[in-house]
PDB file of C-alpha atoms in Angstrom:
ATOM      1  CA  MET A   1     -17.590  -3.774 -16.110  1.00 51.00           C
ATOM      2  CA  SER A   2     -16.208  -2.288 -12.918  1.00 72.00           C
ATOM      3  CA  LYS A   3     -12.597  -1.233 -13.216  1.00 89.00           C
ATOM      4  CA  LYS A   4     -12.171  -0.040  -9.643  1.00 95.00           C
ATOM      5  CA  VAL A   5      -9.425  -1.598  -7.556  1.00 97.00           C
ATOM      6  CA  TYR A   6      -9.749  -1.821  -3.774  1.00 98.00           C
ATOM      7  CA  CYS A   7      -6.546  -2.099  -1.763  1.00 98.00           C
ATOM      8  CA  ILE A   8      -6.078  -3.029   1.868  1.00 98.00           C
ATOM      9  CA  ALA A   9      -2.485  -2.386   2.933  1.00 98.00           C
ATOM     10  CA  GLN A  10      -1.899  -3.561   6.494  1.00 98.00           C
ATOM     11  CA  PHE A  11       1.114  -2.886   8.692  1.00 98.00           C
ATOM     12  CA  LEU A  12       2.380  -4.516  11.882  1.00 98.00           C
ATOM     13  CA  PRO A  13       4.593  -2.005  13.705  1.00 98.00           C
ATOM     14  CA  LYS A  14       7.672  -3.094  15.579  1.00 98.00           C
ATOM     15  CA  PRO A  15       7.181  -2.962  19.378  1.00 98.00           C
ATOM     16  CA  GLY A  16       6.801   0.620  20.566  1.00 98.00           C
ATOM     17  CA  LYS A  17       6.708   2.011  17.009  1.00 98.00           C
ATOM     18  CA  ALA A  18       2.939   2.124  16.322  1.00 98.00           C
ATOM     19  CA  ASP A  19       2.483   5.878  16.793  1.00 98.00           C
ATOM     20  CA  GLU A  20       5.587   6.714  14.770  1.00 98.00           C
ATOM     21  CA  LEU A  21       4.600   4.387  11.903  1.00 98.00           C
ATOM     22  CA  PHE A  22       1.047   5.743  11.864  1.00 98.00           C
ATOM     23  CA  LYS A  23       2.384   9.305  11.604  1.00 98.00           C
ATOM     24  CA  VAL A  24       4.689   8.342   8.702  1.00 98.00           C
ATOM     25  CA  LEU A  25       1.766   6.664   6.913  1.00 98.00           C
ATOM     26  CA  GLN A  26      -0.411   9.741   7.430  1.00 98.00           C
ATOM     27  CA  GLY A  27       2.303  11.684   5.625  1.00 98.00           C
ATOM     28  CA  LEU A  28       1.638   9.617   2.485  1.00 98.00           C
ATOM     29  CA  GLU A  29      -2.029  10.665   2.294  1.00 98.00           C
ATOM     30  CA  PRO A  30      -1.813  14.203   0.807  1.00 98.00           C
ATOM     31  CA  ASN A  31       0.197  13.382  -2.321  1.00 97.00           C
ATOM     32  CA  SER A  32      -1.554  10.047  -2.865  1.00 97.00           C
ATOM     33  CA  ASN A  33      -4.954  11.748  -2.698  1.00 97.00           C
ATOM     34  CA  ARG A  34      -3.750  14.137  -5.431  1.00 97.00           C
ATOM     35  CA  GLU A  35      -3.234  11.303  -7.913  1.00 97.00           C
ATOM     36  CA  ASP A  36      -5.792  11.352 -10.736  1.00 94.00           C
ATOM     37  CA  GLY A  37      -6.770   7.706 -10.248  1.00 97.00           C
ATOM     38  CA  CYS A  38      -7.057   7.887  -6.449  1.00 98.00           C
ATOM     39  CA  LEU A  39     -10.657   7.773  -5.225  1.00 98.00           C
ATOM     40  CA  GLN A  40      -9.855   7.081  -1.551  1.00 98.00           C
ATOM     41  CA  TYR A  41      -6.626   6.781   0.428  1.00 98.00           C
ATOM     42  CA  ILE A  42      -7.053   6.712   4.206  1.00 98.00           C
ATOM     43  CA  VAL A  43      -4.792   5.249   6.871  1.00 98.00           C
ATOM     44  CA  THR A  44      -6.706   3.794   9.815  1.00 98.00           C
ATOM     45  CA  ARG A  45      -6.023   2.218  13.213  1.00 97.00           C
ATOM     46  CA  GLN A  46      -7.719  -0.904  14.480  1.00 96.00           C
ATOM     47  CA  ILE A  47     -10.032  -0.239  17.415  1.00 95.00           C
ATOM     48  CA  ALA A  48     -11.600  -2.641  19.900  1.00 93.00           C
ATOM     49  CA  SER A  49     -15.220  -3.723  19.662  1.00 95.00           C
ATOM     50  CA  PRO A  50     -17.009  -6.892  20.815  1.00 95.00           C
ATOM     51  CA  PHE A  51     -18.690  -6.920  17.388  1.00 96.00           C
ATOM     52  CA  ALA A  52     -15.410  -6.944  15.441  1.00 93.00           C
ATOM     53  CA  GLU A  53     -12.964  -9.320  17.058  1.00 92.00           C
ATOM     54  CA  GLY A  54     -11.171 -10.497  13.918  1.00 92.00           C
ATOM     55  CA  LYS A  55      -7.422 -10.818  13.560  1.00 91.00           C
ATOM     56  CA  SER A  56      -5.587  -8.165  11.611  1.00 92.00           C
ATOM     57  CA  PHE A  57      -2.523  -5.955  11.620  1.00 97.00           C
ATOM     58  CA  PRO A  58      -3.271  -2.843  13.718  1.00 97.00           C
ATOM     59  CA  ILE A  59      -2.713  -0.223  10.975  1.00 98.00           C
ATOM     60  CA  ALA A  60      -4.393  -0.389   7.570  1.00 98.00           C
ATOM     61  CA  PHE A  61      -4.756   1.765   4.500  1.00 96.00           C
ATOM     62  CA  ASN A  62      -8.174   1.622   2.872  1.00 97.00           C
ATOM     63  CA  GLU A  63      -7.679   2.579  -0.754  1.00 98.00           C
ATOM     64  CA  ILE A  64      -9.905   2.787  -3.813  1.00 98.00           C
ATOM     65  CA  TRP A  65      -8.350   3.319  -7.240  1.00 98.00           C
ATOM     66  CA  ALA A  66     -10.106   4.094 -10.517  1.00 97.00           C
ATOM     67  CA  ASP A  67      -8.428   1.133 -12.204  1.00 96.00           C
ATOM     68  CA  LEU A  68      -5.471  -1.243 -12.020  1.00 96.00           C
ATOM     69  CA  PRO A  69      -3.082   1.022 -13.972  1.00 97.00           C
ATOM     70  CA  SER A  70      -3.760   3.840 -11.479  1.00 97.00           C
ATOM     71  CA  PHE A  71      -2.951   1.553  -8.537  1.00 97.00           C
ATOM     72  CA  GLU A  72       0.189   0.229 -10.197  1.00 97.00           C
ATOM     73  CA  ALA A  73       1.377   3.748 -11.077  1.00 98.00           C
ATOM     74  CA  HIS A  74       0.874   4.745  -7.422  1.00 98.00           C
ATOM     75  CA  CYS A  75       3.036   1.834  -6.280  1.00 97.00           C
ATOM     76  CA  GLN A  76       5.860   3.051  -8.524  1.00 98.00           C
ATOM     77  CA  ARG A  77       5.906   6.645  -7.226  1.00 98.00           C
ATOM     78  CA  SER A  78       9.230   7.510  -5.625  1.00 98.00           C
ATOM     79  CA  GLU A  79       7.537   8.520  -2.344  1.00 98.00           C
ATOM     80  CA  ILE A  80       5.850   5.105  -2.035  1.00 98.00           C
ATOM     81  CA  LYS A  81       8.959   3.160  -3.002  1.00 98.00           C
ATOM     82  CA  HIS A  82      10.978   5.215  -0.487  1.00 98.00           C
ATOM     83  CA  PHE A  83       8.439   4.394   2.242  1.00 98.00           C
ATOM     84  CA  PHE A  84       8.756   0.635   1.695  1.00 98.00           C
ATOM     85  CA  GLU A  85      12.549   0.759   1.405  1.00 98.00           C
ATOM     86  CA  THR A  86      12.968   2.907   4.531  1.00 98.00           C
ATOM     87  CA  TYR A  87      10.224   1.744   6.876  1.00 98.00           C
ATOM     88  CA  CYS A  88       9.531  -1.858   5.814  1.00 98.00           C
ATOM     89  CA  LEU A  89      12.595  -3.390   4.171  1.00 98.00           C
ATOM     90  CA  ALA A  90      15.348  -1.632   6.132  1.00 97.00           C
ATOM     91  CA  GLU A  91      16.668  -3.395   9.222  1.00 96.00           C
ATOM     92  CA  ASP A  92      15.918  -0.314  11.341  1.00 97.00           C
ATOM     93  CA  GLY A  93      12.483   0.290   9.772  1.00 98.00           C
ATOM     94  CA  LEU A  94       9.297   0.763  11.789  1.00 98.00           C
ATOM     95  CA  ALA A  95       7.266  -2.135  10.341  1.00 98.00           C
ATOM     96  CA  ALA A  96       7.806  -5.716  11.479  1.00 98.00           C
ATOM     97  CA  ASP A  97       5.507  -7.027   8.747  1.00 98.00           C
ATOM     98  CA  TRP A  98       3.049  -5.789   6.123  1.00 98.00           C
ATOM     99  CA  ASN A  99       0.421  -7.201   3.816  1.00 97.00           C
ATOM    100  CA  VAL A 100      -0.820  -5.421   0.681  1.00 97.00           C
ATOM    101  CA  CYS A 101      -3.732  -6.983  -1.225  1.00 97.00           C
ATOM    102  CA  ILE A 102      -5.998  -5.713  -3.994  1.00 97.00           C
ATOM    103  CA  TYR A 103      -9.576  -6.674  -4.757  1.00 96.00           C
ATOM    104  CA  SER A 104     -12.264  -6.200  -7.381  1.00 93.00           C
ATOM    105  CA  ASP A 105     -15.981  -5.764  -6.783  1.00 90.00           C
ATOM    106  CA  GLU A 106     -16.723  -7.581 -10.046  1.00 84.00           C
ATOM    107  CA  PRO A 107     -17.898 -11.192  -9.762  1.00 80.00           C
ATOM    108  CA  ALA A 108     -15.942 -13.865 -11.638  1.00 79.00           C
ATOM    109  CA  ASN A 109     -17.243 -14.349 -15.187  1.00 76.00           C
ATOM    110  CA  PHE A 110     -19.350 -11.164 -14.981  1.00 73.00           C
ATOM    111  CA  ASP A 111     -20.973 -10.609 -18.374  1.00 74.00           C
ATOM    112  CA  ALA A 112     -21.179  -6.829 -18.356  1.00 70.00           C
ATOM    113  CA  PRO A 113     -21.721  -5.302 -21.773  1.00 72.00           C
ATOM    114  CA  LYS A 114     -18.642  -3.825 -23.426  1.00 75.00           C
ATOM    115  CA  LEU A 115     -19.031  -0.086 -23.947  1.00 74.00           C
ATOM    116  CA  VAL A 116     -17.249   1.504 -26.860  1.00 74.00           C
TER     117      VAL A 116
END
């Protein structure tokens, strides 16, 4: 059974704040990548292409975690909580909106053998 957790954390910057928000998010990468359960933690910017015209927030983290407890521990780190309090929840924060979702690559009702 796959235990990996995939997270897409998207951010909509307030007008004129995209570069500043991106830089703040880049600052979260080094310590997050040091976490034992972190397999990938990369902040990205949406770019234009006629082959990818979907709707999305313009800044997104692409994260892969070893398992759900690793992801949940990451979310409780003081640096991450401080980011959301300061840049998302605060009236003078840089983000107008955000969307954090997690996913599994395991199909529903997957009958993988249990390893002991």
